[in-house]
């Protein structure tokens, strides 16, 4: 749910949505001048203008596609809004209003840009920015109906032209999958923001690579981008300004705080609750080239399908490891579980609600008492009513994934806020040729280093969260154990953790057969440093 | 008072030029017009109001006042839009104004400012059997599944006044009916009402030598307010 002022929240929740207290439903549809900036646009005069005479507005949003669709009907008495109108085309005596000038001539046209704002009283919320698909003029009713989709329409309908001399729009297989989504959506001319996607659970974080070439000629950008997103734990959402972003598919639990509570006493006008096994599969086969893995959902097979065998196969070209195939299967199972308990309710419109919001519903006949998340919203504004039909789904059947366990640390973990720190390492007694390798998050940063009395500065560039520094003993030296003192400073040399507060680095003299002290089996000491 | 009916008549003021009301908040433009009879002021207006940085509609409103009474407001940007405002007889000062919420580069314009005095239909022998204005606005009542009613409104305002007109001569009846489809102003005890008589609702009858015409005025003014109030 977007942030809204208290006055709008009061209007939404009030049972008196009347003009008397300034809480009457309100709409603004703005149309962008098709000819803005050119001479022929002078009749319209401004860049954006409110569409008058609106009879109804309907917006459909669903998590299945980022493209929201809309239908707007306006009064078209005298035909002044017809795209092909011009002054003098018909004798003026036919005009009901007696005005022949219309700045709207030629404006309501396919691909004209529009904005829809809905709300109560003075509090209007931007809901959609989109493009007209169809303009239908109805002469007997004297109306025009505009249907269209939000800006993602461009991604759905623009076909790909790969760069000259190349077969694919994206030919870098090592590209991060988030960047690939961004490039494909922006390739169709729609702004997009997508995070750098890492393989979940990988440490150090591993870039989730595209793995294949994507985007052939004659495909639409949506063809190329949709199955990438579907097989990841992401969903594409378009905001009210027409920008597409990747949102992680929320993992709900009944403990999630609801954004809104609706009940049969105050809000719910209609309710329908459906349990369905349509399109549910207990077994998912994920294929990547000639490799495939089979995954089962015990919950779906046993609890919903009562043991019935149902399999489905998905081709996921970027799932090139068993782990990635497992993630893809989890994503498809999650999407199935999002579908199997559904509820549809009609309530006075709350324009601040967004897809995936959690709401709590209570109703006596359906015995609905749970928390549900929103999968689809149909908002309808007419002069008689301003209502929403929410398609809700229960999170029943999920087990939220436990957070990954913190990496194991042999030395007490420390936390720092700096992105770059220095570990000073030195031998505090006789230099006896103790030798170590040092790794940071799996990459070797110091190789065969002989520990001396003089401090060795080891510079570490830390990622956010846990970072694993690993000391690998190469030689225990000529005397006793491998031992060293450590202190941690920032890059300016200021001591963050003095050696007195840190344990010594100690490795026993085991698995040593030569007097030189070289280990036959190298001991390792892990130290976790959290960057917060 | 005896009710009086007026029909759209002749133009008494005309300013076709495209005129800027001004750039920025509080700017205004006024015209002063003497109306011998009730009438209307018609104008085209255009506004350029930028959205707020959050993407919400700009809160600047284009305001129209007649003699200090706020009669019309339009929030956000508009291309040329025709608006009609009914007014009572007498000296009227019409003011187009940018509201204080206008941004420093927001602007509004007017053109085709026309005032028409409506013609008094003095050949109507009598108007009677008149209903006081009935509200046309509707509030929808909807039931929640297990609770109380809730109420919602988003339709237009306005009022409906039904009345009988008596014509004593066929010539007068014909004169009235020939231009039935038009705009009217009705003055009665409750106020001054501008609007339209819908031809399909008109019921003419002949009673002896008289013509009695039952008609309804669909007024854009709110009951209890009329054209002299906000």
XYZ file of C-alpha atoms in Angstrom, chain A residues 15-19 24-25 28 30 43-46 48-50 96-97 99 101 103-104 115 117 120 122-124 126 241 264-271 348-349 363 381-387, chain B residues 8 44 46-48 51 54-57 61 73-82 84 101 109 111-112 138-140 142-157 181 183 196:
96
model
C -18.986 4.691 5.409
C -20.134 8.174 4.415
C -18.330 8.760 1.133
C -20.324 11.884 0.380
C -19.783 15.314 -0.984
C -16.938 11.832 -2.602
C -15.203 9.579 -5.123
C -8.964 12.589 -13.143
C -5.241 13.170 -18.198
C -5.378 23.716 -30.923
C -4.768 21.640 -27.797
C -2.376 24.213 -26.435
C -1.027 22.376 -23.408
C -1.457 17.374 -20.685
C -5.151 18.019 -20.229
C -7.946 16.499 -18.227
C -26.441 20.377 -29.332
C -24.062 22.640 -27.478
C -19.806 24.990 -30.178
C -14.384 24.227 -32.037
C -9.226 20.894 -29.398
C -9.752 17.143 -29.051
C -2.724 9.047 -16.877
C -5.751 9.317 -11.004
C -11.728 10.770 -2.799
C -9.077 16.348 -3.070
C -6.923 13.321 -2.357
C -6.137 11.713 -5.679
C -1.916 8.291 -9.437
C 4.437 6.412 -13.374
C -18.329 -8.174 6.580
C -19.593 -5.550 9.000
C -18.006 -2.441 7.543
C -16.697 -3.023 4.033
C -17.362 -6.274 2.239
C -20.224 -6.055 -0.214
C -19.663 -9.356 -2.009
C -17.415 -12.294 -1.353
C -15.516 0.457 -1.598
C -12.406 1.349 -3.540
C -16.358 -12.959 6.977
C -15.386 4.248 -11.116
C -18.797 5.295 -12.424
C -21.007 8.210 -11.421
C -22.907 5.749 -9.223
C -20.145 3.926 -7.471
C -16.447 3.556 -6.828
C -15.684 -0.037 -6.007
C -31.504 32.104 -24.458
C -13.355 28.582 -23.058
C -7.233 26.313 -20.747
C -4.804 25.591 -17.927
C -1.278 24.326 -17.765
C 1.926 17.374 -11.765
C 5.229 12.584 -6.569
C 3.226 12.182 -9.778
C -0.007 13.407 -8.239
C -2.178 15.930 -10.044
C -7.276 25.191 -9.298
C -13.330 25.276 -10.047
C -11.117 23.041 -12.181
C -8.071 21.304 -10.762
C -5.046 20.393 -12.832
C -4.393 20.853 -16.554
C -7.139 21.352 -19.159
C -7.129 21.985 -22.856
C -9.729 24.408 -24.210
C -12.958 23.540 -22.423
C -16.276 25.359 -22.784
C -21.413 27.993 -19.040
C -1.897 26.512 -4.984
C -6.021 31.321 -20.289
C -11.062 32.966 -24.809
C -14.515 33.388 -26.403
C -27.938 10.535 -5.931
C -26.292 8.780 -3.063
C -25.881 5.082 -3.486
C -25.049 -0.375 -0.323
C -25.327 -3.110 2.202
C -22.336 -4.724 3.716
C -22.707 -8.482 4.159
C -23.426 -8.391 7.869
C -23.394 -4.777 8.926
C -25.015 -1.409 8.401
C -25.555 0.539 5.226
C -22.757 2.517 3.728
C -23.171 5.504 1.434
C -21.289 6.650 -1.611
C -21.752 9.479 -4.025
C -19.962 10.571 -7.132
C -22.632 11.808 -9.527
C -23.391 15.386 -10.555
C -25.274 18.010 -8.625
C -35.078 22.733 -27.253
C -31.595 26.873 -22.491
C -32.572 22.813 -19.922
